Coordinates of C-alpha atoms in Angstrom, one line a residue:
M426 CA 4.8 -33.6 6.9
A427 CA 4.8 -33.3 10.7
T428 CA 1.5 -32.9 12.5
T429 CA 0.6 -31.8 16.0
K430 CA -2.1 -33.1 18.3
I431 CA -4.9 -30.7 19.3
T432 CA -6.3 -31.4 22.7
K433 CA -9.7 -30.4 24.0
A434 CA -8.2 -28.1 26.5
T435 CA -6.0 -26.2 24.1
T436 CA -8.8 -26.0 21.5
K437 CA -11.2 -24.6 24.1
N438 CA -8.6 -21.9 25.1
A439 CA -7.6 -21.1 21.6
V440 CA -11.1 -20.7 20.0
T441 CA -12.3 -17.2 20.0
K442 CA -15.6 -16.5 18.4
G443 CA -16.1 -13.2 16.4
T444 CA -18.8 -10.9 15.3
A445 CA -20.1 -13.5 12.8
A446 CA -21.4 -15.7 15.6
K447 CA -23.6 -12.8 16.7
A448 CA -24.6 -12.0 13.1
A449 CA -25.6 -15.6 12.5
A450 CA -27.9 -16.0 15.4
G451 CA -31.2 -17.5 14.2
A452 CA -29.9 -17.6 10.6
S453 CA -29.2 -20.7 8.5
K454 CA -25.4 -21.1 8.6
K455 CA -23.2 -22.3 5.8
T456 CA -20.4 -24.2 7.4
A457 CA -17.3 -26.2 6.2
S458 CA -19.5 -29.3 6.0
T459 CA -21.5 -27.7 3.2
K460 CA -18.5 -27.3 0.9
K461 CA -19.1 -27.9 -2.7
P462 CA -16.8 -30.3 -4.5
V463 CA -14.3 -28.8 -6.9
S464 CA -15.9 -28.7 -10.3
K465 CA -14.1 -30.3 -13.2
K466 CA -14.3 -27.9 -16.2
T467 CA -13.9 -28.8 -19.8
A468 CA -11.1 -27.2 -21.8
A469 CA -13.6 -25.3 -23.9
S470 CA -15.4 -23.7 -20.9
A471 CA -12.0 -22.9 -19.3
I472 CA -11.0 -20.9 -22.3
N473 CA -14.1 -18.7 -22.2
E474 CA -14.2 -18.3 -18.4
K475 CA -12.8 -15.2 -16.7
K476 CA -9.5 -15.7 -15.0
K477 CA -9.8 -15.7 -11.3
I478 CA -7.5 -13.3 -9.3
L479 CA -7.5 -13.2 -5.5
F480 CA -5.7 -10.3 -3.8
V481 CA -4.5 -11.1 -0.3
A482 CA -3.7 -8.0 1.7
S483 CA -3.9 -6.5 5.2
E484 CA -5.9 -3.4 4.2
S485 CA -7.9 -2.0 1.3
Q486 CA -9.7 1.2 0.4
P487 CA -12.5 2.2 0.8
F488 CA -12.8 0.1 4.0
I489 CA -9.7 0.8 6.0
S490 CA -6.4 2.5 5.2
T491 CA -3.1 3.3 6.8
G492 CA -1.2 4.3 3.6
G493 CA -0.5 3.6 0.0
L494 CA -1.0 -0.2 0.2
S495 CA -4.7 0.2 0.7
E496 CA -5.0 2.5 -2.3
V497 CA -3.2 0.0 -4.5
I498 CA -5.5 -2.8 -3.5
G499 CA -8.6 -0.8 -3.9
S500 CA -7.7 0.8 -7.2
L501 CA -5.8 -2.0 -9.0
S502 CA -8.5 -4.6 -8.2
K503 CA -11.2 -2.2 -9.6
A504 CA -9.1 -1.5 -12.7
L505 CA -8.7 -5.2 -13.5
A506 CA -12.3 -6.0 -12.9
A507 CA -13.3 -3.1 -15.2
T508 CA -11.6 -4.9 -18.1
G509 CA -14.3 -7.6 -18.0
K510 CA -11.6 -10.3 -18.3
Y511 CA -11.1 -11.2 -14.7
D512 CA -13.1 -12.4 -11.7
V513 CA -11.3 -10.2 -9.1
R514 CA -11.7 -10.8 -5.4
V515 CA -10.0 -9.3 -2.4
V516 CA -9.6 -10.8 1.1
I517 CA -8.6 -8.7 4.2
P518 CA -9.1 -9.0 7.9
L519 CA -12.4 -7.8 9.5
Y520 CA -10.9 -5.0 11.7
S521 CA -13.1 -3.3 14.2
D522 CA -12.1 0.1 12.7
I523 CA -13.6 -0.7 9.2
N524 CA -15.9 2.1 8.2
R525 CA -19.3 1.4 9.7
K526 CA -21.2 2.6 6.7
Y527 CA -19.8 -0.3 4.8
R528 CA -19.6 -2.8 7.7
E529 CA -23.4 -2.6 8.1
K530 CA -23.9 -3.8 4.5
F531 CA -21.6 -6.9 4.8
T532 CA -23.2 -10.3 4.1
Y533 CA -22.4 -13.1 6.5
L534 CA -21.5 -16.2 4.5
G535 CA -20.7 -18.7 7.3
N536 CA -17.8 -19.8 9.5
L537 CA -15.3 -22.6 9.9
Y538 CA -12.3 -23.4 12.1
V539 CA -8.7 -22.7 11.1
H540 CA -6.0 -25.0 12.4
L541 CA -2.7 -23.2 13.1
A542 CA -0.2 -25.4 14.9
W543 CA -1.9 -26.2 18.3
R544 CA -4.7 -23.7 17.8
N545 CA -8.1 -24.3 16.4
Q546 CA -9.5 -20.8 15.8
Y547 CA -12.9 -19.5 14.8
C548 CA -13.0 -17.9 11.3
G549 CA -16.1 -16.0 10.2
I550 CA -16.5 -15.0 6.6
F551 CA -18.3 -11.9 5.4
S552 CA -18.6 -10.5 1.8
Y553 CA -19.4 -7.3 0.1
E554 CA -19.3 -6.3 -3.6
H555 CA -17.9 -2.9 -4.4
E556 CA -17.4 -1.4 -7.9
G557 CA -17.3 -4.9 -9.6
V558 CA -15.0 -6.5 -7.0
I559 CA -16.0 -9.0 -4.4
F560 CA -14.4 -8.4 -1.0
Y561 CA -14.1 -11.0 1.7
F562 CA -13.5 -10.2 5.3
I563 CA -11.9 -12.7 7.8
D564 CA -13.5 -12.4 11.2
N565 CA -11.9 -13.3 14.5
E566 CA -12.4 -10.8 17.4
F567 CA -9.5 -12.1 19.4
Y568 CA -7.1 -11.0 16.6
F569 CA -8.9 -8.1 14.9
K570 CA -11.2 -6.4 17.3
R571 CA -8.6 -3.8 18.2
P572 CA -7.9 -0.2 17.2
G573 CA -5.9 0.1 13.9
C574 CA -4.3 -2.6 11.9
Y575 CA -0.7 -3.1 13.1
G576 CA 1.7 -2.5 15.9
Y577 CA 0.7 -5.3 18.3
Y578 CA 3.0 -7.8 20.0
D579 CA 1.3 -10.7 18.4
D580 CA 1.1 -9.4 14.8
G581 CA 3.0 -12.5 13.6
E582 CA 0.3 -14.8 15.0
R583 CA -2.5 -12.5 13.8
F584 CA -1.3 -12.5 10.2
A585 CA -0.4 -16.2 10.3
F586 CA -4.0 -16.9 11.2
F587 CA -5.2 -14.6 8.4
S588 CA -2.9 -16.2 5.8
R589 CA -4.0 -19.7 6.8
A590 CA -7.6 -18.6 6.8
V591 CA -7.2 -17.4 3.2
L592 CA -6.3 -21.0 2.1
E593 CA -9.0 -22.5 4.2
I594 CA -11.9 -20.4 2.9
M595 CA -11.2 -21.4 -0.8
P596 CA -13.0 -24.8 -0.6
F597 CA -15.8 -23.1 1.5
L598 CA -16.3 -20.5 -1.3
N599 CA -15.5 -23.0 -4.1
F600 CA -13.2 -20.3 -5.4
Y601 CA -9.7 -21.4 -6.4
P602 CA -7.9 -18.5 -8.1
E603 CA -5.5 -19.0 -11.0
V604 CA -3.4 -16.2 -9.4
M605 CA -3.2 -15.5 -5.7
H606 CA -1.6 -12.0 -5.5
C607 CA -0.1 -11.5 -2.0
H608 CA 1.0 -8.1 -0.8
D609 CA 3.8 -7.3 1.8
W610 CA 4.9 -9.4 4.7
Q611 CA 1.5 -9.6 6.3
A612 CA 0.3 -11.8 3.4
A613 CA 3.6 -13.5 2.8
L614 CA 2.6 -16.7 4.7
A615 CA -0.3 -17.2 2.3
A616 CA 2.2 -17.8 -0.5
I617 CA 4.4 -19.9 1.8
Y618 CA 1.5 -22.1 3.0
L619 CA 0.3 -22.6 -0.6
K620 CA 3.6 -24.1 -1.6
T621 CA 4.2 -26.1 1.6
N622 CA 1.3 -27.2 3.8
Y623 CA -1.2 -27.2 0.9
C624 CA 0.9 -28.2 -2.0
F625 CA -0.2 -31.9 -1.8
R626 CA -3.9 -31.1 -2.1
E627 CA -5.2 -31.5 -5.7
E628 CA -7.5 -28.4 -5.6
Y629 CA -4.6 -26.1 -4.9
Q630 CA -2.3 -27.5 -7.7
Y631 CA -3.2 -24.9 -10.3
T632 CA -3.0 -21.7 -8.2
R633 CA 0.1 -19.5 -8.9
A634 CA 1.5 -17.1 -6.4
L635 CA 2.6 -13.5 -7.0
F636 CA 4.1 -11.6 -4.2
T637 CA 4.4 -7.8 -4.3
I638 CA 6.9 -5.9 -2.2
H639 CA 5.6 -2.4 -1.3
N640 CA 8.4 -1.6 1.1
I641 CA 11.3 -4.0 1.6
E642 CA 12.2 -2.4 5.0
Y643 CA 9.3 -4.4 6.7
Q644 CA 10.1 -8.1 6.2
G645 CA 8.3 -9.9 9.0
Q646 CA 11.2 -11.1 11.1
Y647 CA 10.8 -13.4 14.1
S648 CA 12.9 -15.7 16.3
L649 CA 13.5 -19.2 14.9
D650 CA 12.1 -20.9 18.0
L651 CA 8.6 -19.7 17.0
L652 CA 8.7 -21.6 13.7
G653 CA 6.5 -24.5 14.5
D654 CA 4.6 -23.3 17.5
L655 CA 3.5 -20.0 16.0
F656 CA 3.7 -20.4 12.2
D657 CA 3.1 -24.1 11.8
I658 CA 6.2 -24.6 9.6
Y659 CA 8.3 -27.6 10.4
G660 CA 11.8 -29.0 9.7
S661 CA 11.7 -29.8 6.0
Y662 CA 10.4 -26.3 5.1
Q663 CA 12.6 -24.3 7.6
Y664 CA 15.1 -23.4 4.9
L665 CA 12.5 -21.5 3.0
V666 CA 12.0 -18.9 5.8
E667 CA 15.3 -19.0 7.6
Y668 CA 17.6 -16.1 6.9
G669 CA 20.1 -14.3 9.1
N670 CA 19.5 -16.7 11.9
C671 CA 15.9 -15.8 12.2
I672 CA 12.5 -16.3 10.4
N673 CA 12.1 -13.9 7.5
L674 CA 8.6 -14.1 6.0
M675 CA 9.3 -11.9 3.1
K676 CA 12.3 -14.0 2.1
G677 CA 10.1 -17.1 2.3
A678 CA 7.5 -15.6 0.0
I679 CA 10.1 -14.7 -2.5
E680 CA 11.4 -18.2 -2.5
C681 CA 8.0 -19.8 -2.8
C682 CA 6.2 -17.6 -5.3
E683 CA 6.2 -18.1 -9.1
R684 CA 6.9 -14.4 -9.5
F685 CA 7.5 -11.4 -7.3
S686 CA 7.2 -7.7 -8.1
T687 CA 7.8 -4.2 -6.7
V688 CA 5.8 -1.1 -7.2
S689 CA 8.1 0.6 -9.7
P690 CA 10.7 -0.5 -12.2
K691 CA 13.5 1.6 -10.6
Y692 CA 12.8 0.1 -7.1
A693 CA 13.1 -3.4 -8.6
Q694 CA 16.6 -2.5 -9.6
E695 CA 17.5 -0.7 -6.4
I696 CA 16.6 -3.6 -4.1
K697 CA 19.4 -5.7 -5.6
D698 CA 21.7 -3.1 -3.9
P699 CA 22.6 -3.5 -0.2
Y700 CA 21.9 0.3 0.2
Y701 CA 18.2 -0.2 -0.4
A702 CA 17.6 -3.9 0.4
H703 CA 17.8 -3.9 4.2
G704 CA 19.8 -7.2 4.1
L705 CA 17.7 -9.1 1.5
D706 CA 19.9 -8.2 -1.6
P707 CA 21.4 -11.7 -1.9
I708 CA 17.9 -13.2 -2.0
I709 CA 16.7 -10.6 -4.5
R710 CA 19.7 -11.2 -6.8
R711 CA 19.3 -15.0 -6.6
N712 CA 15.7 -14.8 -7.6
E713 CA 15.8 -11.8 -9.9
F714 CA 14.7 -14.0 -12.9
K715 CA 11.3 -13.9 -11.2
L716 CA 11.3 -10.1 -10.5
T717 CA 9.2 -7.4 -12.2
G718 CA 8.8 -3.7 -11.4
I719 CA 5.4 -2.2 -12.2
L720 CA 4.7 1.5 -11.4
N721 CA 1.6 2.1 -9.3
G722 CA -1.1 4.4 -10.5
I723 CA -3.6 6.6 -8.6
D724 CA -7.3 7.0 -8.7
D725 CA -7.6 9.7 -11.3
K726 CA -11.3 10.1 -10.7
G727 CA -10.8 10.6 -7.0
Y728 CA -8.0 13.0 -7.5
N729 CA -9.7 15.4 -10.0
C730 CA -9.2 19.1 -9.6
A731 CA -12.4 19.7 -11.6
L732 CA -14.6 17.6 -9.3
D733 CA -12.9 17.4 -5.9
N734 CA -15.3 18.8 -3.3
H735 CA -12.5 19.3 -0.8
L736 CA -11.1 22.3 -2.8
F737 CA -12.0 25.9 -2.1
K738 CA -12.7 26.2 -5.8
N739 CA -12.5 23.7 -8.7
F740 CA -10.4 24.3 -11.8
T741 CA -9.2 22.4 -14.8
P742 CA -5.8 22.0 -16.6
E743 CA -7.2 24.3 -19.4
D744 CA -8.2 27.0 -16.9
F745 CA -6.2 27.3 -13.7
S746 CA -7.9 30.5 -12.5
G747 CA -9.6 28.5 -9.7
K748 CA -6.2 27.4 -8.4
S749 CA -5.3 31.0 -7.5
V750 CA -8.5 31.1 -5.3
C751 CA -7.3 27.8 -3.7
K752 CA -4.0 29.4 -2.9
S753 CA -5.4 32.6 -1.5
E754 CA -7.9 30.7 0.7
L755 CA -5.1 28.3 1.9
Q756 CA -2.9 31.2 3.0
K757 CA -5.9 32.7 4.8
M758 CA -6.8 29.4 6.5
L759 CA -3.2 28.9 7.7
N760 CA -2.6 32.5 8.8
L761 CA 0.0 33.2 6.1
P762 CA 0.1 36.6 4.3
Q763 CA -2.0 36.4 1.2
K764 CA 0.7 37.1 -1.4
P765 CA -0.3 35.7 -4.9
E766 CA 3.2 36.2 -6.3
T767 CA 5.0 34.4 -3.5
P768 CA 5.3 30.6 -4.3
I769 CA 4.1 28.1 -1.7
V770 CA 6.4 25.1 -1.3
S771 CA 4.6 22.3 0.5
M772 CA 5.2 18.8 1.9
V773 CA 2.5 16.3 2.8
S774 CA 4.5 13.4 4.3
R775 CA 5.3 11.2 7.2
L776 CA 7.9 13.1 9.2
V777 CA 10.6 10.5 9.2
S778 CA 14.2 10.5 8.1
H779 CA 13.9 8.3 5.0
K780 CA 11.4 10.8 3.6
G781 CA 14.3 13.3 3.3
L782 CA 13.4 15.3 6.4
D783 CA 17.1 15.5 7.4
L784 CA 17.8 17.3 4.1
V785 CA 15.0 19.7 4.7
T786 CA 15.9 20.5 8.3
N787 CA 19.5 21.3 7.2
V788 CA 18.6 24.0 4.7
I789 CA 15.1 25.2 5.4
E790 CA 16.2 28.4 7.2
E791 CA 18.3 29.3 4.2
L792 CA 15.2 28.7 2.0
L793 CA 13.1 30.9 4.2
Q794 CA 15.3 33.9 3.5
D795 CA 14.0 33.8 0.0
D796 CA 10.5 35.0 -1.1
V797 CA 8.7 31.8 -0.4
Q798 CA 6.2 30.3 2.0
V799 CA 6.5 26.8 3.3
V800 CA 3.6 24.5 4.4
I801 CA 4.2 21.2 6.2
L802 CA 1.5 18.6 6.9
G803 CA 2.1 15.3 8.6
T804 CA 3.1 13.4 11.7
G805 CA 6.0 11.2 12.6
D806 CA 9.2 11.3 14.7
S807 CA 8.9 13.6 17.7
H808 CA 12.3 15.2 16.7
F809 CA 10.9 16.4 13.4
E810 CA 7.5 17.4 14.8
G811 CA 9.1 19.6 17.4
F812 CA 11.6 21.1 14.9
F813 CA 8.8 22.3 12.6
R814 CA 6.6 23.5 15.4
N815 CA 9.5 25.7 16.7
L816 CA 10.3 26.9 13.2
A817 CA 6.7 28.0 12.7
R818 CA 6.8 30.1 15.8
K819 CA 10.1 31.6 14.7
Y820 CA 8.8 32.4 11.1
P821 CA 5.0 32.8 11.5
D822 CA 4.7 34.7 8.2
K823 CA 6.8 32.2 6.3
L824 CA 6.0 28.7 7.5
S825 CA 2.9 26.8 8.6
A826 CA 3.5 23.5 10.4
N827 CA 0.4 21.3 10.7
I828 CA 1.4 18.3 12.8
V829 CA -1.8 16.2 12.1
F830 CA -3.1 13.6 9.8
N831 CA -5.9 15.4 7.9
G832 CA -7.2 14.2 4.5
D833 CA -9.3 17.3 3.8
L834 CA -6.4 19.7 4.5
S835 CA -4.1 17.6 2.4
R836 CA -6.3 18.1 -0.7
K837 CA -6.4 21.9 0.1
I838 CA -2.6 21.9 0.3
Y839 CA -2.2 19.9 -2.9
S840 CA -4.5 22.3 -4.8
G841 CA -3.3 25.6 -3.2
S842 CA 0.5 25.1 -3.4
D843 CA 2.8 25.9 -6.3
I844 CA 5.6 23.5 -5.6
F845 CA 5.6 20.1 -3.9
L846 CA 8.7 18.8 -2.2
M847 CA 9.4 15.1 -1.9
P848 CA 13.2 14.5 -1.4
S849 CA 13.0 10.9 -0.2
K850 CA 16.1 8.8 0.6
S851 CA 14.2 5.8 -0.7
E852 CA 10.7 5.6 -2.2
P853 CA 9.3 2.3 -3.6
C854 CA 6.7 4.2 -5.6
G855 CA 5.2 7.2 -3.9
L856 CA 1.8 8.6 -4.7
S857 CA 2.0 12.1 -3.4
Q858 CA 4.1 13.3 -6.3
M859 CA 1.4 12.0 -8.7
I860 CA -1.4 13.5 -6.7
A861 CA 0.4 16.9 -6.7
C862 CA 0.7 16.8 -10.5
R863 CA -3.1 16.2 -10.8
Y864 CA -3.6 19.5 -9.0
G865 CA -1.1 21.4 -11.1
T866 CA 1.4 21.6 -8.3
I867 CA 4.9 21.0 -9.5
P868 CA 6.9 18.3 -7.7
I869 CA 10.5 18.4 -6.8
V870 CA 11.8 14.9 -6.1
R871 CA 15.0 12.9 -5.6
E872 CA 15.7 10.4 -8.4
T873 CA 14.9 7.2 -6.5
G874 CA 12.3 4.4 -6.9
G875 CA 8.9 5.5 -8.3
L876 CA 9.9 9.2 -8.0
Y877 CA 12.4 8.6 -10.8
D878 CA 9.9 6.6 -12.9
S879 CA 7.1 9.2 -12.6
I880 CA 8.7 12.6 -12.6
K881 CA 10.8 13.8 -15.5
P882 CA 12.8 17.1 -15.4
L883 CA 10.9 20.1 -17.0
V884 CA 8.3 17.7 -18.4
N885 CA 6.2 17.4 -15.2
G886 CA 8.5 18.5 -12.4
Y887 CA 12.1 18.9 -11.2
T888 CA 14.6 16.3 -9.9
F889 CA 18.0 15.9 -8.2
S890 CA 20.0 12.8 -7.9
N891 CA 22.5 13.1 -5.0
Y892 CA 21.2 12.8 -1.5
N893 CA 22.5 16.2 -0.6
A894 CA 20.7 19.1 1.1
H895 CA 22.3 21.8 -1.0
D896 CA 21.7 20.0 -4.3
M897 CA 18.0 19.9 -3.2
L898 CA 18.1 23.6 -2.3
Y899 CA 19.6 24.5 -5.6
V900 CA 16.7 22.8 -7.5
I901 CA 14.1 24.4 -5.2
R902 CA 15.6 27.9 -6.0
Q903 CA 15.6 27.0 -9.7
A904 CA 11.9 26.2 -9.5
V905 CA 11.1 29.4 -7.6
S906 CA 13.0 31.4 -10.2
D907 CA 11.1 29.6 -13.0
Y908 CA 7.8 30.3 -11.2
K909 CA 8.2 34.0 -12.1
N910 CA 7.9 33.2 -15.8
K911 CA 4.1 32.8 -15.7
E912 CA 3.8 31.7 -19.3
E913 CA 6.3 28.8 -19.1
W914 CA 5.1 27.9 -15.6
T915 CA 1.5 27.5 -16.8
K916 CA 2.7 25.2 -19.6
L917 CA 4.6 23.1 -17.0
M918 CA 1.5 23.0 -14.8
Y919 CA -0.6 21.8 -17.7
R920 CA 1.9 19.0 -18.6
A921 CA 1.9 17.9 -14.9
A922 CA -1.9 18.0 -14.5
T923 CA -2.4 16.0 -17.8
T924 CA 0.2 13.3 -17.1
D925 CA -1.5 10.0 -17.2
F926 CA -1.1 8.4 -13.8
S927 CA -4.2 6.3 -14.1
W928 CA -4.3 2.6 -13.2
S929 CA -5.0 1.6 -16.8
H930 CA -1.3 1.4 -17.7
S931 CA -0.4 -0.5 -14.6
A932 CA -3.4 -2.9 -14.9
K933 CA -2.2 -3.8 -18.4
D934 CA 1.3 -4.6 -17.1
Y935 CA -0.2 -6.8 -14.3
E936 CA -2.4 -8.5 -16.9
A937 CA 0.7 -9.4 -18.9
L938 CA 2.5 -10.6 -15.8
Y939 CA -0.5 -12.8 -14.8
L940 CA -0.8 -14.4 -18.2
N941 CA 3.0 -15.0 -18.3
M942 CA 2.6 -16.8 -14.9
L943 CA -0.2 -19.0 -16.3
K944 CA 1.6 -20.2 -19.4

């Protein structure tokens, strides 16, 4: 394996101390020199010991969130820990935007230095236990003391450091997981490093890698001339990450891991098709013997119409009377006429094309000729933001466009709407359709990815298959017509609200996958 020389000058320039250096002032520090040796366990003790699972991800609830990935990490880790059979831990970067109420409670464990090509970077380690799961936070202010999580010119370097740090802190913590579960391209290098740079070290021999694709569109692609200098990957391993004349980190993780998965069974089949795979379909098909699709769940305690304090009035699937109050108050709040018999069709979504917004913009004025009200919440492409703002001015009594990101308002819309529209072109899993069901709001979805797996026609929602605006409009009108039959509609609401979207099913599927990997 090739090595590079680290000079004093480059080391001095590369090292960036983080918040841990301040936190550790005057305290006794645990450093890399205090590492404990890897313990040798007997076969009998190994049988009785909890299996060790380490989630490697770029974000996690409740600490920081930009979307569905964080909800998966927070909820799945908690569900697995609750079984009592797993020692579940999660590692994410220590971003400056992490919620301060948690950040103040973090425990500083120590620091070490992480070598990445010619760099020798400071790495502080913090921990916090939350709902039975131990979370670790990788601290380096040069990389992570910035607003948000992503979108920087050096994201490749930032997450290469993070992935390398994940492997380096294992001896420091004396925690070597049986399964290292990596999520999306930001954690792909952890799986790649495990099977390349670290594969000759005895203590890493028994760690298996699982890589989960949450959205195949984002693959971590970089120029090949950065391979050694930026990612510390050299000649003999270049073939693992080289694809389409560039570096493709997602491709490398798929090649290196023992198993890889997607967030719904349907999406696992779809990404073998060029239409969905964004160029990776040959790699997916070549490795499909390692592929599994497991549908995400949602936090059924957090999304509970009987307990949610964001709602104007709570209700239950057995008594939806409070939902009519939620609807009336939502109409009042959004300056829509308070018409209890007029169905509200809502969308809570990023306003981008692959969410089906081009279908909506094609037929929404036709829909507004019917006895409906439409509520939109979200931000995204300026084209769609402007379109809905203009339409709201044109139809002030029919449409409310809320071009913001507002968690409180989203709960009020989920609970106060009658129909929830989610016509995605592609959707790896989707959580919004499940959340809408929990509040007795009937989803209309296109049959793709997790939407196909979670919503069944006239069981808990409506579906259409062709990516066609008038096919969608036909199904919306069918739902609006069915809404008038209150007895049947209430039964449909009950079936939707009582559909089990909890993590218990998904956790069992992941358990089976982990055990299969460890055979």
